[in-house]
C-alpha cells in the first residue's frame, strides 16, 4: 500500500503560501507541510509507504501522483474566509468516487472527533462546476482535507499548536478506511 500526500501550495511559501492569517502571519504552506510530513511518519510507522510532494504546480502534483504507484491521494490545506466567524473542518472528494467519499468521511470524522472542530462535513467536487484540480486529475481515490480556518482566531490556535494531532487524525482516518 502506498499513499501520496500533497501538502498544498508552494514549498516555503514561495511564490504562493496559500492562505495567511493577517494577525499572526501563519502561512498555510507551513502548516500543511508539517502536518503532511508528520502524517507520512505515522503511516510509515505502521508499514504504509508514503510519498510527499509540495509544489505550486498542480499539474506536477497530479503527474507525480499518477506515476507514483500510489493507491490513495491526500491533499492537505487550511481553509480561509472573508468572515472571521467561519470555522471547522471539511473534506472534499470527487463526484462519482464512492471510495473517495468513504476515505473523506473517515478522515473528516477522525479530525472532528480528535480536535473537536466544527464538522463542516464531506463536500463533493464536480468536474466543470466546482471541481478541485487535484481531485479531478488524479487516477486513484483522492481527497482534499481542509483542516480548519486559518482566518478564524480559535482555529488558528489549533493550526499552530495541534499540528501533530491533525497528522495523527489523518493517519488514523486512512487506516480506518483501509480496515
XYZ file of N, CA and C in Angstrom:
537
model
N 0.861 -1.188 0.000
C 0.000 0.000 0.000
C 0.894 1.232 0.000
N 0.547 2.164 -0.865
C 1.280 3.426 -0.933
C 0.279 4.581 -0.964
N 0.582 5.627 -0.195
C -0.253 6.824 -0.111
C 0.559 8.008 -0.628
N -0.040 8.805 -1.502
C 0.600 10.034 -1.982
C 0.008 11.195 -1.193
N 0.880 11.961 -0.531
C 0.449 13.094 0.289
C 0.930 14.386 -0.352
N -0.006 15.304 -0.555
C 0.292 16.604 -1.150
C -0.040 17.716 -0.156
N 0.989 18.204 0.581
C 0.753 19.411 1.372
C 0.577 20.580 0.395
N -0.516 21.293 0.474
C -0.853 22.302 -0.524
C 0.079 23.500 -0.582
N 0.119 24.068 -1.762
C 0.822 25.324 -2.054
C 2.330 25.135 -2.153
N 3.040 26.240 -2.251
C 4.460 26.196 -2.597
C 5.342 25.903 -1.385
N 6.423 25.141 -1.613
C 7.377 24.922 -0.522
C 7.917 26.252 -0.001
N 7.947 26.369 1.309
C 8.402 27.584 1.991
C 7.602 28.827 1.580
N 6.422 28.606 0.978
C 5.528 29.711 0.647
C 5.940 30.574 -0.521
N 6.913 30.124 -1.319
C 7.396 30.949 -2.427
C 7.095 30.235 -3.739
N 6.301 30.740 -4.641
C 5.738 32.088 -4.630
C 4.370 32.188 -3.957
N 3.697 31.042 -3.688
C 2.332 31.099 -3.168
C 2.235 30.363 -1.840
N 2.084 31.095 -0.728
C 1.960 30.432 0.575
C 0.554 29.928 0.865
N -0.394 30.176 -0.033
C -1.783 29.851 0.262
C -2.366 30.906 1.178
N -3.326 30.517 1.976
C -3.975 31.463 2.891
C -3.027 31.832 4.029
N -3.146 33.067 4.500
C -2.323 33.552 5.610
C -3.212 34.229 6.644
N -2.868 34.052 7.902
C -3.582 34.758 8.952
C -3.014 36.167 9.047
N -3.847 37.190 8.888
C -3.333 38.558 8.857
C -2.785 39.054 10.202
N -3.147 38.398 11.282
C -2.714 38.851 12.609
C -1.459 38.128 13.087
N -1.402 36.818 12.824
C -0.267 36.032 13.309
C 0.808 35.831 12.240
N 0.422 36.005 10.961
C 1.359 35.754 9.870
C 1.498 34.282 9.522
N 0.754 33.412 10.202
C 0.821 31.984 9.925
C 0.439 31.713 8.476
N 1.268 30.929 7.787
C 1.030 30.620 6.385
C 0.537 29.183 6.226
N -0.448 29.023 5.351
C -0.999 27.701 5.070
C 0.087 26.712 4.651
N 0.987 27.141 3.773
C 2.009 26.225 3.262
C 2.873 25.658 4.388
N 3.144 26.445 5.425
C 3.944 25.968 6.563
C 3.185 24.917 7.370
N 1.930 25.217 7.675
C 1.116 24.310 8.480
C 0.962 22.976 7.775
N 0.551 23.007 6.512
C 0.241 21.754 5.820
C 1.496 20.937 5.534
N 2.645 21.599 5.358
C 3.893 20.853 5.187
C 4.181 20.042 6.448
N 4.093 20.686 7.598
C 4.344 19.982 8.862
C 3.353 18.844 9.083
N 2.078 19.115 8.863
C 1.052 18.084 9.056
C 1.265 16.933 8.079
N 1.561 17.238 6.827
C 1.777 16.191 5.827
C 2.968 15.307 6.148
N 4.071 15.916 6.547
C 5.270 15.148 6.895
C 5.014 14.265 8.121
N 4.322 14.801 9.111
C 4.027 14.015 10.313
C 3.045 12.882 10.010
N 2.042 13.147 9.167
C 1.099 12.086 8.775
C 1.855 10.967 8.061
N 2.787 11.340 7.176
C 3.599 10.333 6.477
C 4.398 9.503 7.484
N 4.980 10.154 8.477
C 5.744 9.429 9.501
C 4.865 8.421 10.239
N 3.655 8.825 10.609
C 2.753 7.905 11.309
C 2.358 6.733 10.413
N 2.101 7.000 9.137
C 1.744 5.919 8.215
C 2.932 4.985 7.991
N 4.129 5.549 7.807
C 5.333 4.730 7.644
C 5.552 3.827 8.851
N 5.255 4.351 10.045
C 5.466 3.591 11.280
C 4.602 2.331 11.356
N 3.479 2.323 10.629
C 2.618 1.130 10.617
C 2.743 0.363 9.301
N 3.823 0.642 8.570
C 4.120 -0.145 7.375
C 3.478 0.328 6.086
N 2.934 1.527 6.081
C 2.328 2.071 4.861
C 3.331 3.012 4.210
N 3.684 2.720 2.973
C 4.633 3.554 2.231
C 3.961 4.867 1.849
N 4.725 5.940 1.892
C 4.188 7.247 1.502
C 5.161 7.947 0.564
N 4.606 8.856 -0.200
C 5.392 9.793 -0.994
C 4.756 11.159 -0.791
N 5.567 12.172 -0.513
C 5.062 13.524 -0.285
C 5.626 14.462 -1.341
N 4.781 15.357 -1.812
C 5.232 16.397 -2.732
C 4.447 17.667 -2.453
N 5.174 18.728 -2.131
C 4.581 20.056 -2.016
C 5.084 20.858 -3.199
N 4.166 21.339 -4.027
C 4.531 22.087 -5.225
C 3.421 23.063 -5.557
N 3.802 24.206 -6.124
C 2.817 25.183 -6.561
C 2.207 24.805 -7.906
N 2.762 23.788 -8.562
C 2.251 23.342 -9.859
C 1.301 22.166 -9.661
N 0.021 22.413 -9.867
C -0.964 21.345 -9.713
C -0.753 20.242 -10.746
N -0.301 20.631 -11.936
C -0.006 19.639 -12.970
C 1.122 18.721 -12.510
N 2.181 19.295 -11.897
C 3.296 18.492 -11.388
C 2.820 17.541 -10.295
N 1.982 18.026 -9.402
C 1.468 17.195 -8.313
C 0.686 16.005 -8.877
N -0.225 16.274 -9.790
C -1.056 15.200 -10.348
C -0.229 14.213 -11.165
N 0.710 14.714 -11.948
C 1.578 13.847 -12.736
C 2.416 12.954 -11.828
N 2.985 13.537 -10.779
C 3.791 12.752 -9.835
C 2.931 11.706 -9.121
N 1.745 12.102 -8.700
C 0.852 11.158 -8.016
C 0.464 10.018 -8.947
N 0.076 10.354 -10.176
C -0.354 9.329 -11.121
C 0.777 8.378 -11.492
N 2.007 8.834 -11.461
C 3.150 7.996 -11.796
C 3.786 7.307 -10.606
N 3.261 7.536 -9.421
C 3.902 7.048 -8.192
C 3.556 5.615 -7.807
N 2.485 5.093 -8.369
C 2.006 3.780 -7.945
C 1.178 3.837 -6.668
N 0.847 5.043 -6.225
C 0.049 5.196 -5.007
C -1.382 4.733 -5.242
N -1.977 4.239 -4.171
C -3.361 3.772 -4.248
C -4.358 4.782 -3.702
N -3.859 5.785 -2.946
C -4.699 6.861 -2.422
C -3.947 8.170 -2.520
N -4.686 9.266 -2.684
C -4.110 10.606 -2.787
C -4.765 11.492 -1.729
N -3.930 12.160 -0.924
C -4.423 13.050 0.128
C -3.788 14.420 -0.076
N -4.593 15.457 -0.305
C -4.098 16.826 -0.385
C -4.536 17.544 0.886
N -3.597 18.234 1.523
C -3.863 18.849 2.824
C -3.803 20.368 2.690
N -4.831 21.044 3.208
C -4.950 22.503 3.102
C -5.523 23.099 4.383
N -5.473 24.422 4.481
C -6.177 25.191 5.505
C -7.208 26.049 4.778
N -8.373 26.159 5.331
C -9.423 26.971 4.750
C -9.260 28.427 5.180
N -9.941 29.319 4.486
C -9.947 30.735 4.830
C -11.251 31.336 4.338
N -11.696 32.370 5.022
C -12.938 33.033 4.622
C -12.835 34.520 4.929
N -13.676 35.290 4.267
C -13.716 36.724 4.473
C -14.308 37.115 5.808
N -15.006 36.193 6.435
C -15.577 36.436 7.752
C -14.803 35.642 8.792
N -14.504 36.263 9.896
C -13.731 35.602 10.955
C -14.544 34.530 11.679
N -15.853 34.485 11.440
C -16.710 33.506 12.111
C -16.615 32.106 11.510
N -16.236 32.000 10.238
C -16.162 30.690 9.584
C -15.115 29.842 10.287
N -15.491 28.593 10.582
C -14.574 27.699 11.285
C -14.879 26.252 10.948
N -13.965 25.384 11.316
C -14.225 23.956 11.219
C -13.461 23.238 10.131
N -13.774 21.954 10.045
C -13.111 21.006 9.156
C -14.079 20.529 8.093
N -13.588 20.473 6.850
C -14.340 19.840 5.778
C -13.368 19.065 4.912
N -13.870 18.017 4.288
C -13.035 17.170 3.449
C -13.768 16.930 2.144
N -13.032 17.114 1.044
C -13.605 17.030 -0.300
C -13.239 15.729 -0.990
N -14.180 15.218 -1.765
C -13.964 14.060 -2.634
C -14.528 14.399 -4.007
N -14.133 13.633 -4.993
C -14.589 13.876 -6.362
C -15.931 13.191 -6.606
N -16.821 13.875 -7.306
C -18.123 13.310 -7.665
C -17.919 11.975 -8.373
N -18.733 11.003 -7.991
C -18.675 9.693 -8.630
C -17.672 8.735 -8.019
N -16.912 9.180 -7.036
C -15.923 8.307 -6.398
C -16.440 7.869 -5.028
N -17.046 6.694 -4.987
C -17.539 6.174 -3.708
C -16.373 5.942 -2.751
N -15.258 5.446 -3.266
C -14.085 5.209 -2.422
C -13.544 6.532 -1.882
N -13.479 7.550 -2.724
C -13.018 8.868 -2.283
C -13.926 9.446 -1.217
N -15.223 9.294 -1.402
C -16.182 9.797 -0.401
C -16.034 9.070 0.929
N -15.830 7.767 0.872
C -15.652 6.989 2.096
C -14.362 7.388 2.807
N -13.279 7.548 2.043
C -11.999 7.982 2.615
C -12.144 9.369 3.247
N -12.821 10.267 2.541
C -13.038 11.624 3.055
C -13.807 11.578 4.373
N -14.819 10.732 4.459
C -15.614 10.630 5.689
C -14.765 10.104 6.842
N -13.925 9.111 6.573
C -13.061 8.546 7.624
C -12.101 9.594 8.170
N -11.465 10.348 7.282
C -10.510 11.375 7.716
C -11.240 12.503 8.429
N -12.353 12.968 7.856
C -13.116 14.059 8.461
C -13.562 13.676 9.874
N -14.078 12.456 10.029
C -14.538 12.000 11.346
C -13.404 12.020 12.364
N -12.237 11.539 11.972
C -11.112 11.477 12.907
C -10.680 12.876 13.348
N -10.618 13.818 12.396
C -10.204 15.180 12.765
C -11.230 15.825 13.698
N -12.492 15.733 13.335
C -13.551 16.345 14.152
C -13.592 15.718 15.548
N -13.504 14.392 15.609
C -13.563 13.707 16.902
C -12.327 13.989 17.759
N -11.169 14.064 17.130
C -9.911 14.236 17.878
C -9.662 15.666 18.312
N -10.020 16.622 17.463
C -9.690 18.017 17.751
C -10.910 18.861 18.094
N -12.086 18.257 18.075
C -13.324 18.944 18.424
C -13.561 20.181 17.550
N -13.217 20.067 16.265
C -13.508 21.148 15.327
C -14.963 21.053 14.890
N -15.493 22.150 14.395
C -16.842 22.145 13.830
C -16.839 21.236 12.603
N -17.817 20.360 12.527
C -17.911 19.410 11.414
C -18.659 20.051 10.253
N -17.904 20.451 9.230
C -18.498 21.023 8.020
C -18.811 19.933 6.999
N -18.434 18.704 7.306
C -18.822 17.549 6.516
C -17.953 17.268 5.312
N -18.391 16.248 4.581
C -17.750 15.868 3.323
C -18.441 16.625 2.205
N -17.637 17.245 1.368
C -18.132 18.016 0.223
C -17.747 17.270 -1.055
N -18.535 17.465 -2.091
C -18.284 16.784 -3.361
C -17.880 17.798 -4.427
N -16.735 17.549 -5.042
C -16.231 18.389 -6.127
C -16.695 17.789 -7.450
N -17.386 18.601 -8.242
C -17.906 18.154 -9.527
C -17.092 18.773 -10.656
N -16.470 17.935 -11.490
C -15.686 18.472 -12.608
C -16.511 19.442 -13.451
N -15.911 20.574 -13.767
C -16.588 21.579 -14.587
C -17.494 22.505 -13.808
N -17.762 22.186 -12.532
C -18.614 23.033 -11.702
C -17.782 23.627 -10.566
N -17.392 22.768 -9.641
C -16.544 23.182 -8.527
C -15.421 22.171 -8.339
N -15.040 21.550 -9.440
C -14.028 20.503 -9.393
C -12.682 21.032 -8.948
N -12.160 20.485 -7.903
C -10.840 20.838 -7.426
C -9.833 20.064 -8.277
N -8.889 20.763 -8.872
C -7.996 20.204 -9.887
C -7.364 18.885 -9.448
N -6.819 18.842 -8.245
C -6.118 17.628 -7.828
C -7.061 16.443 -7.636
N -8.323 16.704 -7.373
C -9.277 15.612 -7.211
C -9.748 15.076 -8.558
N -9.839 15.944 -9.523
C -10.365 15.532 -10.825
C -9.264 15.120 -11.810
N -7.997 15.235 -11.395
C -6.900 14.893 -12.300
C -5.940 13.869 -11.724
N -6.372 13.140 -10.716
C -5.603 12.020 -10.195
C -6.360 10.737 -10.500
N -5.607 9.649 -10.666
C -6.187 8.390 -11.126
C -6.658 7.460 -10.015
N -6.408 7.848 -8.774
C -6.760 6.993 -7.640
C -7.785 7.722 -6.766
N -8.435 7.019 -5.826
C -9.317 7.730 -4.903
C -8.543 8.870 -4.244
N -9.153 10.056 -4.246
C -8.453 11.264 -3.805
C -9.352 12.100 -2.912
N -8.713 12.742 -1.917
C -9.437 13.671 -1.049
C -8.601 14.933 -0.852
N -9.283 16.016 -0.560
C -8.644 17.271 -0.193
C -9.182 17.645 1.182
N -8.292 17.675 2.165
C -8.654 17.943 3.555
C -8.433 19.413 3.853
N -9.471 20.097 4.292
C -9.367 21.465 4.802
C -9.367 21.340 6.318
N -8.170 21.384 6.913
C -8.007 21.103 8.340
C -8.888 21.978 9.220
N -8.787 23.286 9.007
C -9.510 24.286 9.807
C -9.298 25.633 9.118
N -9.912 26.676 9.658
C -9.832 28.004 9.037
C -8.678 28.804 9.620
N -7.714 29.127 8.776
C -6.569 29.928 9.194
C -6.997 31.376 9.477
N -8.197 31.737 9.027
C -8.734 33.083 9.232
C -9.576 33.200 10.509
N -9.724 32.107 11.251
C -10.523 32.100 12.471
C -9.603 32.054 13.687
N -9.853 32.909 14.678
C -8.968 33.027 15.842
C -8.830 31.718 16.623
N -9.921 30.983 16.808
C -9.845 29.723 17.549
C -9.173 28.628 16.711
N -9.557 28.539 15.432
C -8.962 27.521 14.559
C -7.465 27.746 14.361
N -7.031 29.008 14.300
C -5.605 29.273 14.072
C -4.769 28.797 15.259
N -5.344 28.787 16.445
C -4.629 28.238 17.604
C -4.419 26.737 17.395
N -5.457 26.039 16.932
C -5.318 24.609 16.650
C -4.277 24.369 15.563
N -4.325 25.181 14.509
C -3.386 25.006 13.393
C -1.946 25.282 13.816
N -1.776 26.096 14.829
C -0.439 26.419 15.337
C 0.039 25.380 16.345
N -0.844 24.997 17.267
C -0.429 24.181 18.404
C -0.752 22.698 18.289
N -1.588 22.301 17.338
C -2.062 20.910 17.281
C -1.739 20.225 15.951
N -0.628 20.596 15.336
C -0.273 20.000 14.044
C -0.072 18.491 14.152
N 0.550 18.043 15.230
C 0.747 16.609 15.427
C -0.595 15.887 15.548
N -1.544 16.494 16.245
C -2.865 15.880 16.397
C -3.601 15.807 15.060
N -3.479 16.849 14.230
C -4.070 16.792 12.883
C -3.445 15.647 12.086
N -2.126 15.523 12.160
C -1.422 14.473 11.410
C -1.863 13.084 11.865
N -1.938 12.886 13.173
C -2.379 11.584 13.688
C -3.810 11.282 13.248
N -4.669 12.296 13.258
C -6.062 12.096 12.851
C -6.149 11.707 11.368
N -5.358 12.351 10.528
C -5.350 11.985 9.107
C -4.868 10.544 8.943
N -3.780 10.196 9.617
C -3.256 8.831 9.515
C -4.289 7.814 10.017
N -4.952 8.109 11.128
C -5.989 7.204 11.641
C -7.162 7.102 10.674
N -7.545 8.223 10.050
C -8.628 8.184 9.072
C -8.283 7.290 7.894
N -7.030 7.349 7.459
C -6.594 6.493 6.353
C -6.624 5.024 6.784
N -6.117 4.730 7.982
C -6.143 3.328 8.432
C -7.571 2.849 8.692
N -8.451 3.736 9.156
C -9.866 3.365 9.279
C -10.420 2.951 7.917
N -10.118 3.735 6.907
C -10.596 3.439 5.553
C -10.036 2.100 5.060
N -8.775 1.859 5.310
C -8.137 0.631 4.823
C -8.648 -0.612 5.537
N -9.113 -0.429 6.778
C -9.617 -1.576 7.548
C -11.091 -1.763 7.298
